[in-house]
Coordinates of C-alpha atoms in Angstrom, one line a residue:
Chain A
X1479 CA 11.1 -65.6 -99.7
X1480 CA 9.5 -62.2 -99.7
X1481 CA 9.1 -60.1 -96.8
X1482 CA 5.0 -61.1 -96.6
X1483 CA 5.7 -64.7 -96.4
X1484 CA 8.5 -63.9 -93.3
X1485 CA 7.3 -66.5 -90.5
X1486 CA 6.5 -64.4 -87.7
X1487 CA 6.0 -66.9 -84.2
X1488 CA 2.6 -65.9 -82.8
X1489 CA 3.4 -67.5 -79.4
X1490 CA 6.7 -68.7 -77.9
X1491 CA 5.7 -72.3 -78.8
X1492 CA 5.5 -72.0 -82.4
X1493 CA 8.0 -72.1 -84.5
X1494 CA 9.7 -68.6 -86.6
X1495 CA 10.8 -65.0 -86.2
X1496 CA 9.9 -64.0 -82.5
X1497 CA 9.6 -60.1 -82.2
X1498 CA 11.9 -57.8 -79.8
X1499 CA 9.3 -57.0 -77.0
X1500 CA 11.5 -57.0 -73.7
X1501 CA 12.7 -53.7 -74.8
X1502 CA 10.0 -51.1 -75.3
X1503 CA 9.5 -47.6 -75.9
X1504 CA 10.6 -46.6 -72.6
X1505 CA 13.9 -47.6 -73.5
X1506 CA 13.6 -46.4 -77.1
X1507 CA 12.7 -43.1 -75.6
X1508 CA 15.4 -43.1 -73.1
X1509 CA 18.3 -43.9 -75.5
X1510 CA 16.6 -41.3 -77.7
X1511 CA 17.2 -38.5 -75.1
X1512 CA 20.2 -39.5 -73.8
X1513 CA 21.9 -39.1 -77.8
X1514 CA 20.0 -36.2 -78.4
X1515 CA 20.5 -35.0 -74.3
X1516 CA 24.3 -36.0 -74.8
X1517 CA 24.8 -34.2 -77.9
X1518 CA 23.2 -30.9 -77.3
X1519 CA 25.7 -30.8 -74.1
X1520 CA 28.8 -31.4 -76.0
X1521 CA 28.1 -29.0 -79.5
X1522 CA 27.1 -26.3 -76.7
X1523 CA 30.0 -26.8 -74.5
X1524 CA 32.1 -26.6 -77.5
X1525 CA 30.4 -23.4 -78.8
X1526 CA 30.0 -21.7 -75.4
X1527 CA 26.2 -21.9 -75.3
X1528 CA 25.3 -22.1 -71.6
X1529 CA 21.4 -22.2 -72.4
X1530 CA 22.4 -25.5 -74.5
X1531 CA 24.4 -26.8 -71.7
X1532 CA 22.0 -26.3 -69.5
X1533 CA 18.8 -28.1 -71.8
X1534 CA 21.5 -30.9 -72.5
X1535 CA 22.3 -31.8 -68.7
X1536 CA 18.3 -31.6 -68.2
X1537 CA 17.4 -33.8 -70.9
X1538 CA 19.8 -36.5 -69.6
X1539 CA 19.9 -36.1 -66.1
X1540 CA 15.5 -35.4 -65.8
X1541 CA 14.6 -36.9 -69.3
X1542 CA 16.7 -40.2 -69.8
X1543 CA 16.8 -41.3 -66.5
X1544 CA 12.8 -40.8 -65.6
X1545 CA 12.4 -43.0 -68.7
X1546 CA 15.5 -45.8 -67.5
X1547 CA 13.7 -45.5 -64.1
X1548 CA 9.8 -46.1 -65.3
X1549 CA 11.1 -48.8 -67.2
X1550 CA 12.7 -50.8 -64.7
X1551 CA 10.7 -53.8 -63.0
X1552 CA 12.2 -53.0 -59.5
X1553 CA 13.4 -49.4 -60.0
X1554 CA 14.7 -48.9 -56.4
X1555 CA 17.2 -51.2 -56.6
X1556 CA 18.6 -49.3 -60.1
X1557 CA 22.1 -48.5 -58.2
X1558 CA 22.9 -52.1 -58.3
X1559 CA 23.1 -52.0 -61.5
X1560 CA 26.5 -49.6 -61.3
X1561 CA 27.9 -53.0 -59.9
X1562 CA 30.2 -54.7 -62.9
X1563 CA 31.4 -51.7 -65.1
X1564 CA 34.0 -53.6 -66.1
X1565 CA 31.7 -56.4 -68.1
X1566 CA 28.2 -54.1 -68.4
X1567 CA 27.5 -51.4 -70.4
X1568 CA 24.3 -50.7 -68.5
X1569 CA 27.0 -50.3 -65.3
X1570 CA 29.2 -47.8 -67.7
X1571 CA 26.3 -46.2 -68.5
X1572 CA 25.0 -45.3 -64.7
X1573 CA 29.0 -44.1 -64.2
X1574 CA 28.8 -42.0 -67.0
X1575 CA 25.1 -40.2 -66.5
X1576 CA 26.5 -39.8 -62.4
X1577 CA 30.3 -38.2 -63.9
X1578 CA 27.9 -36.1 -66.4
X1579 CA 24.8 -35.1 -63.4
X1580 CA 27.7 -33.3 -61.6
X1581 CA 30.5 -32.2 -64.1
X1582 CA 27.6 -31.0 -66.4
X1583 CA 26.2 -29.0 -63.8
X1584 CA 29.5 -27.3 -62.9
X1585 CA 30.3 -26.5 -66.2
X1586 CA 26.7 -25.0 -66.7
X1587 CA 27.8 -22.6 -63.6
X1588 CA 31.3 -22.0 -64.5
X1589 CA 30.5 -21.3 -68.2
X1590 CA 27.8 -18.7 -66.9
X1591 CA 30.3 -17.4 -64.7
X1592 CA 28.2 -17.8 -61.3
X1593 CA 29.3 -16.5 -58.1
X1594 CA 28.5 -19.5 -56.8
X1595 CA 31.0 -21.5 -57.9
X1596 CA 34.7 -20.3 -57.9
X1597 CA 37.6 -22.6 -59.4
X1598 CA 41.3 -22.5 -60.7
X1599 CA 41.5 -22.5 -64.6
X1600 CA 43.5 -26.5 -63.6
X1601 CA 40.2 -27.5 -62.1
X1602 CA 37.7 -25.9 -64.0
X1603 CA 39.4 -27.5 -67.4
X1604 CA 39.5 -30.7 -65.4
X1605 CA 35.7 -30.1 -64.7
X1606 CA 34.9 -29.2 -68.4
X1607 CA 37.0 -32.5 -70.2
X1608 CA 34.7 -35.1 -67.8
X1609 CA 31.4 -33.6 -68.7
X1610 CA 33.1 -34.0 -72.7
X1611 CA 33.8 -37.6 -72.4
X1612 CA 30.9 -38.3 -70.5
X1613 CA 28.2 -36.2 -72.1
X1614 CA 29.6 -38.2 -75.4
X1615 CA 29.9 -41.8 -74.0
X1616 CA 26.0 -41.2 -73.0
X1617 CA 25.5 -40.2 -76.8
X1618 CA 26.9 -43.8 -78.1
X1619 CA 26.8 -46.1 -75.4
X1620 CA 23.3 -47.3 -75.5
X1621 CA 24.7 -48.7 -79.5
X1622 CA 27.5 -50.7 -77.7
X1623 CA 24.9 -51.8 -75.1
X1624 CA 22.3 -52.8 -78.4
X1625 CA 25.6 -54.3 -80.2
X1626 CA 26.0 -56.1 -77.1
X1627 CA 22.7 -58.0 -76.9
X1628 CA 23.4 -61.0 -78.5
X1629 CA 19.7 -62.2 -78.9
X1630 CA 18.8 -59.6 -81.4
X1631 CA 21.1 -60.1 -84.7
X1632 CA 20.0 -56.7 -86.6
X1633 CA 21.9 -54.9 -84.0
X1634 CA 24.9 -56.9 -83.8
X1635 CA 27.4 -54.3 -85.4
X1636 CA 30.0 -51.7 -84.3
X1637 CA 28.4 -49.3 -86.9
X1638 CA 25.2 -49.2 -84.7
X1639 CA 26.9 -47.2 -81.8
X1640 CA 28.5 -45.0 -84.9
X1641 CA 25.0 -44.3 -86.2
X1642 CA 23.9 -43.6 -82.9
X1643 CA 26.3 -41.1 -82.5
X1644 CA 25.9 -39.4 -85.8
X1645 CA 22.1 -39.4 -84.6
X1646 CA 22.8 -37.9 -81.2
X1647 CA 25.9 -35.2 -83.1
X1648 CA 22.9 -34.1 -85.9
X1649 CA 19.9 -34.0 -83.1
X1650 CA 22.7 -32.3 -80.5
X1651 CA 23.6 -29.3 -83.3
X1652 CA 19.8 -29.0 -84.1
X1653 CA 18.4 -28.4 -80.8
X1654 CA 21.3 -25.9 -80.7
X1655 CA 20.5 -23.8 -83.3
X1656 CA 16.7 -24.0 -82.2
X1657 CA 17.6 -22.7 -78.9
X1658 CA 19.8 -19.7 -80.0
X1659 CA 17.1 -19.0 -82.5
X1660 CA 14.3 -19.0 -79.5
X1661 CA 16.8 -16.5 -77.7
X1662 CA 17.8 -14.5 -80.9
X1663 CA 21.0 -15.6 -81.1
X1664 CA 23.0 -15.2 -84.0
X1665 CA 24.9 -19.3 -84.4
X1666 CA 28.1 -19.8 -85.0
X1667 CA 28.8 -20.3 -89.1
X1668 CA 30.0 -23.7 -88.3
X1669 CA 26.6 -25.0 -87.1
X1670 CA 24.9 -24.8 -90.3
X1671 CA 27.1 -26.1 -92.3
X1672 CA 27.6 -29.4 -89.9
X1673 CA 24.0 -30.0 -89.9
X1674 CA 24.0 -30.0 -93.4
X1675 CA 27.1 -32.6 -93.3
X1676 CA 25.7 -34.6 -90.5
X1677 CA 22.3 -34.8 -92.7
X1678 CA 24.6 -36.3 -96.3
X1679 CA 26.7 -38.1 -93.9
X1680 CA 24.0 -39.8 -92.1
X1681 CA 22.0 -40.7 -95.2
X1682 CA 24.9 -42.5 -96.5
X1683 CA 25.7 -44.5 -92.9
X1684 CA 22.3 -45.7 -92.9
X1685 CA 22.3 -47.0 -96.4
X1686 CA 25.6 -48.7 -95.3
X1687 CA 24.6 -50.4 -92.2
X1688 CA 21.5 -52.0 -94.0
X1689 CA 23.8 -53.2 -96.7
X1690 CA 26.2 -54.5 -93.9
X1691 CA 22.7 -56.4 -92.3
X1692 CA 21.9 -57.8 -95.7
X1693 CA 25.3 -59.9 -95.4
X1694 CA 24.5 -60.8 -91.2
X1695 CA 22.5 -63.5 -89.9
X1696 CA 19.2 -64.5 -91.3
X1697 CA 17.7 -63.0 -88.3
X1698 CA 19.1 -60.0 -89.2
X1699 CA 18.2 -60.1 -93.0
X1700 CA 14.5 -60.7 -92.0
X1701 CA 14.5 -57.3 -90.2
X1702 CA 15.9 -55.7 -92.6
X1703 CA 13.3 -57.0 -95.2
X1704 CA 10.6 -55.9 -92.9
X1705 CA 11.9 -52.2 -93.2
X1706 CA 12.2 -52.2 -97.5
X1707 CA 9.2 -53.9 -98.1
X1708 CA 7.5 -54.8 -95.3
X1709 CA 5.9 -54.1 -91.6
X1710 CA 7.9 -51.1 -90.8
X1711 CA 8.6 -49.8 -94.8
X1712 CA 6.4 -47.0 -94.3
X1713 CA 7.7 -45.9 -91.3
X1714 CA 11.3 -46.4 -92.4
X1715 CA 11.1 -44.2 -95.4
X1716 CA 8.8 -42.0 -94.8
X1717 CA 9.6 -40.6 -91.2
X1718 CA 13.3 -41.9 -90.5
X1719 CA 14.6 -41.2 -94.5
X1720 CA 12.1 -38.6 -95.8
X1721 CA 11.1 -36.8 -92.8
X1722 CA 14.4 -37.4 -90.6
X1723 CA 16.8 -36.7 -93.4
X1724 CA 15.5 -35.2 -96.2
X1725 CA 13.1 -32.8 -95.3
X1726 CA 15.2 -32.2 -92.6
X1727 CA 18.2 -31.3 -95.4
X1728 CA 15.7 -29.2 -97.7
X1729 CA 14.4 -27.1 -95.2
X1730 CA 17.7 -26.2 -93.5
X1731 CA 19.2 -25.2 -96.8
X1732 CA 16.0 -23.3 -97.2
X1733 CA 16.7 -21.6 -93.8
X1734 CA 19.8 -20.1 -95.7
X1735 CA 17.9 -18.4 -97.6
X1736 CA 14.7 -17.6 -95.4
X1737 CA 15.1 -16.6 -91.9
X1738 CA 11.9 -16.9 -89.9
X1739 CA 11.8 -18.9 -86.3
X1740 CA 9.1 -21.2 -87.8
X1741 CA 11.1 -22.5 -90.0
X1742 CA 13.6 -23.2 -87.4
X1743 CA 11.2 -25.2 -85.1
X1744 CA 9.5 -27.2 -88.0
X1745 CA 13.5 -28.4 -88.9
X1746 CA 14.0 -29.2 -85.4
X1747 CA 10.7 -31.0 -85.3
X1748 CA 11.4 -32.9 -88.6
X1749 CA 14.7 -34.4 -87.5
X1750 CA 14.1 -34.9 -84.1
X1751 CA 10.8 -37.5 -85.4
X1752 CA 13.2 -38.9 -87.7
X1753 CA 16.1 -39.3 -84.9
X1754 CA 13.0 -40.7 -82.6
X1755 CA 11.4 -43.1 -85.5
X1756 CA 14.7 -44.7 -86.2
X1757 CA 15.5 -45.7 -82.3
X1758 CA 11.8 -47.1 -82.6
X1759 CA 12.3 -48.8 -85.1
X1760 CA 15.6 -50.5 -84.3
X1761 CA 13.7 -51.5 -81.2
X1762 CA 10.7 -52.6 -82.6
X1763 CA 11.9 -54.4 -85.6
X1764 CA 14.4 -56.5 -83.8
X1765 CA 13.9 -60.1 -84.2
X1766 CA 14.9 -63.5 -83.1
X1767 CA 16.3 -66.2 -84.7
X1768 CA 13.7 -69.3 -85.2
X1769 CA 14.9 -72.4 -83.4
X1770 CA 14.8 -75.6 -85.4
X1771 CA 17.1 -78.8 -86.0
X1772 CA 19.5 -77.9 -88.9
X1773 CA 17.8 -80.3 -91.2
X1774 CA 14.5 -78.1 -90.5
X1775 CA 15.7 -74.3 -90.6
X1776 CA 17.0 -74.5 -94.4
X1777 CA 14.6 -72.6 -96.5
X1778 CA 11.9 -72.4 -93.9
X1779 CA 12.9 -69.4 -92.1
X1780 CA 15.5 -68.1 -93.5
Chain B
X33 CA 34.5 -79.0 -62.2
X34 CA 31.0 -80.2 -63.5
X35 CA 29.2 -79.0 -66.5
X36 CA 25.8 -80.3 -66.2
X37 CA 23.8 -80.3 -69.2
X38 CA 21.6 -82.7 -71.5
X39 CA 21.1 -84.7 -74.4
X40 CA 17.5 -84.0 -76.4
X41 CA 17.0 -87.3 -78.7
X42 CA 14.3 -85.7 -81.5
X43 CA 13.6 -89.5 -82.9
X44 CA 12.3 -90.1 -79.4
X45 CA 10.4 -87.1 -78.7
X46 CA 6.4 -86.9 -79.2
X47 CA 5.6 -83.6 -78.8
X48 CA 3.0 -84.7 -75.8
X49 CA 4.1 -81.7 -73.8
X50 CA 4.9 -83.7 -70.5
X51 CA 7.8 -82.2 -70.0
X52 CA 6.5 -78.3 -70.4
X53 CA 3.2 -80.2 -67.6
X54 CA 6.2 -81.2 -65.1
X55 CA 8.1 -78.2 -65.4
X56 CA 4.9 -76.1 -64.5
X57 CA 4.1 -78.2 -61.5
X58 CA 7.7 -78.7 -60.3
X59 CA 8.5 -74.6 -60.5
X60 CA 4.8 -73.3 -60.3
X61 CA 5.6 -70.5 -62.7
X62 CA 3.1 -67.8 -63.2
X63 CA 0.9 -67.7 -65.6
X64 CA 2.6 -67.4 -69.5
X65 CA 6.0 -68.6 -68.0
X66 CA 7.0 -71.9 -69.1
X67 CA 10.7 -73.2 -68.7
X68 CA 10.3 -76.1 -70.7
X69 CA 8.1 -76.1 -73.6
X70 CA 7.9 -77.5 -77.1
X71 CA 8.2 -75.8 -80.0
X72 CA 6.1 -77.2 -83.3
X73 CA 6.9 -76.7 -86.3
X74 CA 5.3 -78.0 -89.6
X75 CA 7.2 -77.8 -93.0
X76 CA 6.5 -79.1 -96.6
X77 CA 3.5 -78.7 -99.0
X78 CA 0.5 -81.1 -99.0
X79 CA 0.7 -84.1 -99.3
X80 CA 4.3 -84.4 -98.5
X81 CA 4.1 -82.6 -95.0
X82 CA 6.1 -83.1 -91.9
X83 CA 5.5 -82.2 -87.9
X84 CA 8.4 -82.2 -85.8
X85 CA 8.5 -81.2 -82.4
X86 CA 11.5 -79.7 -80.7
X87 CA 11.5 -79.6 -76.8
X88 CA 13.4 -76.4 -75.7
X89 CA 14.7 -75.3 -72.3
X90 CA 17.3 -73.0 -71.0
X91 CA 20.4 -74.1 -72.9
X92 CA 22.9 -73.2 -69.5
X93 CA 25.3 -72.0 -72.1
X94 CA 29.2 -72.1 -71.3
X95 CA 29.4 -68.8 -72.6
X96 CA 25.9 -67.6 -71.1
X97 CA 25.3 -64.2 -73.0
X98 CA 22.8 -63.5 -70.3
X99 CA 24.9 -63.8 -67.7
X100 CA 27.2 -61.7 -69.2
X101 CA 24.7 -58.6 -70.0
X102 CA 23.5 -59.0 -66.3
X103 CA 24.7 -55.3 -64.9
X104 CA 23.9 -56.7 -61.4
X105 CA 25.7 -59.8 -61.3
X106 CA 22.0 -61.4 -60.6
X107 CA 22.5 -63.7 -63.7
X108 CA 25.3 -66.1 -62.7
X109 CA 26.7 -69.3 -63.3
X110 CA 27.0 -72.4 -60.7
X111 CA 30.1 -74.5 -60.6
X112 CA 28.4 -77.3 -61.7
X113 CA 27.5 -75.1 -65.1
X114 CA 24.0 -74.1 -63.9
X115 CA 23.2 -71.1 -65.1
X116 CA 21.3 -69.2 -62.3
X117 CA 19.3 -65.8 -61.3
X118 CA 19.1 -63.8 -57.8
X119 CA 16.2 -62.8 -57.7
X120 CA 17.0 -60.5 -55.2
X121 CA 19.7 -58.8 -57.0
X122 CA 17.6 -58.4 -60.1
X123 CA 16.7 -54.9 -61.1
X124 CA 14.3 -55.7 -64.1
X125 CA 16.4 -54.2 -66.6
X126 CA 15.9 -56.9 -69.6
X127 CA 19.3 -56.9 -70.9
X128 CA 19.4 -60.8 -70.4
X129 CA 16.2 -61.1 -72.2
X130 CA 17.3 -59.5 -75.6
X131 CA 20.7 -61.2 -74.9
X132 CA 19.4 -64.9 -75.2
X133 CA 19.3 -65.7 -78.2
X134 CA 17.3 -68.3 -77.4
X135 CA 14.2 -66.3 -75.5
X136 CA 14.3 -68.5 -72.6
X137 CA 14.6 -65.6 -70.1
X138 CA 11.2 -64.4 -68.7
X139 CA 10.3 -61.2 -67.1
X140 CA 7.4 -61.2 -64.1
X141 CA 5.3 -58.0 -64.9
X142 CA 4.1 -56.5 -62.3
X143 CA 0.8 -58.1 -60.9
X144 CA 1.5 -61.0 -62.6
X145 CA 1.8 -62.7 -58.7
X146 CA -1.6 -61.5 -57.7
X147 CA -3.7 -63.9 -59.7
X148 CA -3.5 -67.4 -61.0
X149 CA -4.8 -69.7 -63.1
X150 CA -7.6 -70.3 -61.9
X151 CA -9.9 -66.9 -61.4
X152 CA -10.5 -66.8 -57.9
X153 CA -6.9 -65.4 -57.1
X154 CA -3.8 -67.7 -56.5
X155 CA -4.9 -71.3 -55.0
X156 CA -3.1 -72.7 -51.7
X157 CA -0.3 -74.0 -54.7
X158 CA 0.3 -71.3 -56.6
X159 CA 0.9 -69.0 -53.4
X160 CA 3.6 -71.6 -52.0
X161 CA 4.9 -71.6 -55.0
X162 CA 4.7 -68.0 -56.2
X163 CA 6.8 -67.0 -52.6
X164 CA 9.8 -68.0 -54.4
X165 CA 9.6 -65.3 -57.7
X166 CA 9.4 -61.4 -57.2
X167 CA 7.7 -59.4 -59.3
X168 CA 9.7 -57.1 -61.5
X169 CA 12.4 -59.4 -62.0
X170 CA 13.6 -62.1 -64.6
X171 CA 13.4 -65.9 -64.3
X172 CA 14.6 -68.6 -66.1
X173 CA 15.4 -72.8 -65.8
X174 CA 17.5 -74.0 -63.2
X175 CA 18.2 -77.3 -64.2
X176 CA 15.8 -78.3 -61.3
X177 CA 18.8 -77.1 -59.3
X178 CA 17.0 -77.9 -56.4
X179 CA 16.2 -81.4 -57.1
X180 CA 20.0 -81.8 -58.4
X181 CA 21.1 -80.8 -55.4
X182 CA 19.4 -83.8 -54.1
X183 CA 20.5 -86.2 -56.1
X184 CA 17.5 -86.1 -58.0
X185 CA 17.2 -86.0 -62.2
X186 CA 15.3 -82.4 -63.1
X187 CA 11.4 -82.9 -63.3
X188 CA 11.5 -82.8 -67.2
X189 CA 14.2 -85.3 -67.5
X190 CA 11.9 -87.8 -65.2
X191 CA 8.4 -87.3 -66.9
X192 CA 9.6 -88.0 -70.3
X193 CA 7.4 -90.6 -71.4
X194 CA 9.8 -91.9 -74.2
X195 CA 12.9 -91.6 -71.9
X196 CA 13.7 -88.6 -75.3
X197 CA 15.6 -86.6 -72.7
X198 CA 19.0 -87.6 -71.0
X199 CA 20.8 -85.8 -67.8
X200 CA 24.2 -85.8 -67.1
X201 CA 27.9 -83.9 -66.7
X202 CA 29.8 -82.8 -69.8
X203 CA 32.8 -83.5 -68.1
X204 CA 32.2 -86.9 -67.2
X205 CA 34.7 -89.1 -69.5
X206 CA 33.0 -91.2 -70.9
X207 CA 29.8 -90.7 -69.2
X208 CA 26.5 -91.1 -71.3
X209 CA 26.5 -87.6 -72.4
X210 CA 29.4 -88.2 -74.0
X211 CA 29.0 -91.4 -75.2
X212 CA 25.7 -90.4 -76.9
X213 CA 27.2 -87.6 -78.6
X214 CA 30.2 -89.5 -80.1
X215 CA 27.6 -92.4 -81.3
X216 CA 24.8 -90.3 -83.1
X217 CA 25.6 -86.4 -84.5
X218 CA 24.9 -84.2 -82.3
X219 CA 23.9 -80.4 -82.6
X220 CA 23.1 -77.6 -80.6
X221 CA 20.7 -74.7 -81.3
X222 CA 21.8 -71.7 -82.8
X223 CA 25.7 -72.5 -83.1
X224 CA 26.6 -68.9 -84.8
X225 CA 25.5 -67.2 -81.8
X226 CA 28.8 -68.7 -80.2
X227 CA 26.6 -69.9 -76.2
X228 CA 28.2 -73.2 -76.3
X229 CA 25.0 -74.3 -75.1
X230 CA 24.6 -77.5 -72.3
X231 CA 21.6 -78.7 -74.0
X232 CA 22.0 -81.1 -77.6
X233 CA 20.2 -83.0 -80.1
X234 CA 20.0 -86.0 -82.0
X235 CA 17.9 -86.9 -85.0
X236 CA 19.9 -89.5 -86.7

């Protein structure tokens, strides 16, 4: 069956595919901010960029959690949802962006060395390892909370929340090296070079994932027809592959050779549409299994 | 410890939509919500075409993903098997909703409560019906839980003309449940998704 012919439900009492539409691009933009958010905090932190740190505890702590927030149907309850960390990633989540909104703040001050805030070397390392793990559990966990929807077989995986991560490591170093460029600050050599690793690297975890989804569910096959050939095909290759990765790749390794600030911002704009087209897309594209007697779903939906 | 649940017979079923009618007038669920409904499908190439109709409802699963995405706890499961939603405790987050497998969680958007069916606003009904949902929250099937806890079969169960759905507890030894299962195959929807659903089905 090609993609075209893929039985799409156009109401919940027909029979197919039913589209992902609980999840929309609030969501999709919040999980996008929090990798990117995430990442910028821990690749500046690591690299002693305060201006980085600072962006990075923004984007999560204003950006991410505006969007959670607008997206909720009863947003003044959200604190109940810190309830059941021990079964809910949603719960881990809230205990991670609360750990980060403080340690991420202190470590903005201490790395800046304000006079506000005084503290032994003990406490202050103590300080920078919790904004660490948390900054990078907000980069990945929204992929284990997507892993952990069962309805949605596309993103039923443990290489999602790695993808996600390489996403959020890539869109972290980029912003970095857009921001030291804004101030006219010389990166470190290491920045470069990672980008351009992340970039080969990620190329290759994506082509693995949808090989992985081509042996999954037929839920999850369907998707993944819709982004080779069908609905979302354009979308897939030209923003998340061609824009998001290799443009992204050519014009950085062109940035070796030319250095002008445009050239900066136009790679930091390229990968962060690709880094926002593919959470969009896994969003979007996610589909439901048809429900049909077994004599019934053989070669009808599949 | 119960495990209430039910036995769909498909040979039975008509595909009148009785059930999906009762449901609606039992629960009073907004507009676009429907607990019980009927999914139709058609299959084969002319001349040699086939209708079959397969009622669907919340499937209370053993293992109720739903329950277990729930960050609030609002999602939970009764003794008796039932799985059920505080509304109250609800935050609108949708993690049960792309954890069913089965899409029968459903999500009250806001101002959904402010009008009806009809369009002169919500009729006398609909607003003693509509006190019981909250906007901004999820809903889903309670097995009638209200009616069971009377003594009483869930609305569905009752209206079926053909008699094509049956009520009872898993756990009964014996009981007809049971005793239907072991006589006809059974199946449930969707067994790779690992629910252990409540809900099964004949069609032999």
């Amino acid at each position: 069956m090609t993609t075209r012919e893929l039985l799409i439900a156009p109401h919940r009492f027909a029979f197919g595919y039913h589209r992902q539409t609980f999840w929309n691009w609030l969501i999709g933009t919040a999980f996008f901010l929090g990798g990117v958010g995430g990442g910028l905090f821990l690749v500046s932190l690591l690299t002693g960029h305060v201006a980085g740190m600072l962006a990075g505890v923004l984007i999560v702590v204003v950006g991410k959690n505006s969007a959670h927030l607008a997206f909720l149907g009863r947003p003044e309850r959200f604190l109940r949802a810190a309830a059941r960390p021990d079964r809910s990633w949603i719960a881990r989540g809230i205990w991670a962006t609360g750990v980060f909104a403080v340690t991420g703040f202190l470590s903005v001050l201490l790395r800046a060395h304000s006079p506000l805030l005084q503290l032994p070397e003990w406490a202050a390392n103590l300080n920078y390892a919790l904004a660490a793990a948390s900054a990078l559990f907000i980069a990945c966990y929204d992929g284990f909370l997507m892993r952990s929807s069962a309805g949605v077989a596309f993103w039923r995986t443990l290489l999602l929340p790695l993808l996600l991560f390489m996403y959020a490591a890539l869109g972290g170093i980029t912003l970095s090296l857009t921001i030291r460029e804004l101030q006219g600050e010389a990166p470190p050599e290491i920045l470069p070079a990672l980008e351009h690793g992340l970039l080969v690297a990620n190329f290759f975890l994506l082509g693995i994932y949808l090989l992985r989804m081509n042996r999954s569910l037929p839920a999850a096959r369907a998707t993944l027809r819709q982004w080779l050939n069908g609905r979302y095909a354009r979308f897939f290759f030209g923003l998340v592959v061609l824009v998001g990765l290799l443009a992204t790749l050519l014009l950085s390794l062109l940035h070796g050779r030319v250095q002008t600030s445009w050239l900066v911002l136009l790679i930091a704009a390229c990968e962060l549409a690709g880094d926002f087209s593919m959470m969009m897309l896994l969003l979007k594209s996610g589909l439901f299994a048809p429900q049909a007697a077994p004599a019934y779903s053989r070669g009808t939906a599949g | 410890m119960a495990r209430l649940g039910m036995v769909i017979d498909l040979k039975r079923c008509i595909g009148c939509n009785a059930c999906t009618l009762a449901c609606k007038q039992e629960n009073g669920t907004p507009e676009g919500i429907h607990y019980a409904r009927v999914v139709t499908q058609e299959a084969g190439v002319y001349p040699r075409t086939k209708r079959t109709f397969l009622p669907v409802l919340c499937n209370h699963c053993a293992d109720a993903p739903c329950a277990e995405a729930c960050p609030t706890g609002a999602t939970y499961i009764r003794p008796d098997g039932i799985v059920m939603v505080d509304h109250k405790k609800c935050i609108g987050c949708r993690a049960c909703n792309v954890a069913c497998p089965y899409m029968n969680r459903h999500f009250i958007e806001r101002g959904l409560l402010k009008h009806g069916y009809s369009s002169d606003g919500i009729s006398p009904f609909e607003a003693l019906k509509f006190a019981d949902f909250d906007e901004g929250t999820n809903i889903k099937c309670t097995l009638c839980a209200h009616r069971v806890d009377e003594g009483l079969e869930p609305a569905c169960v009752v209206t079926c003309p053909t008699d094509a759905r049956v009520f009872g507890d898993w756990e009964e030894e014996n009981g007809k449940l049971q005793r239907l299962v072991k006589e006809r195959k059974a199946w449930t929807l969707l067994p790779e998704y690992g629910t252990k659903p409540s809900v099964q089905y004949l069609d032999e």
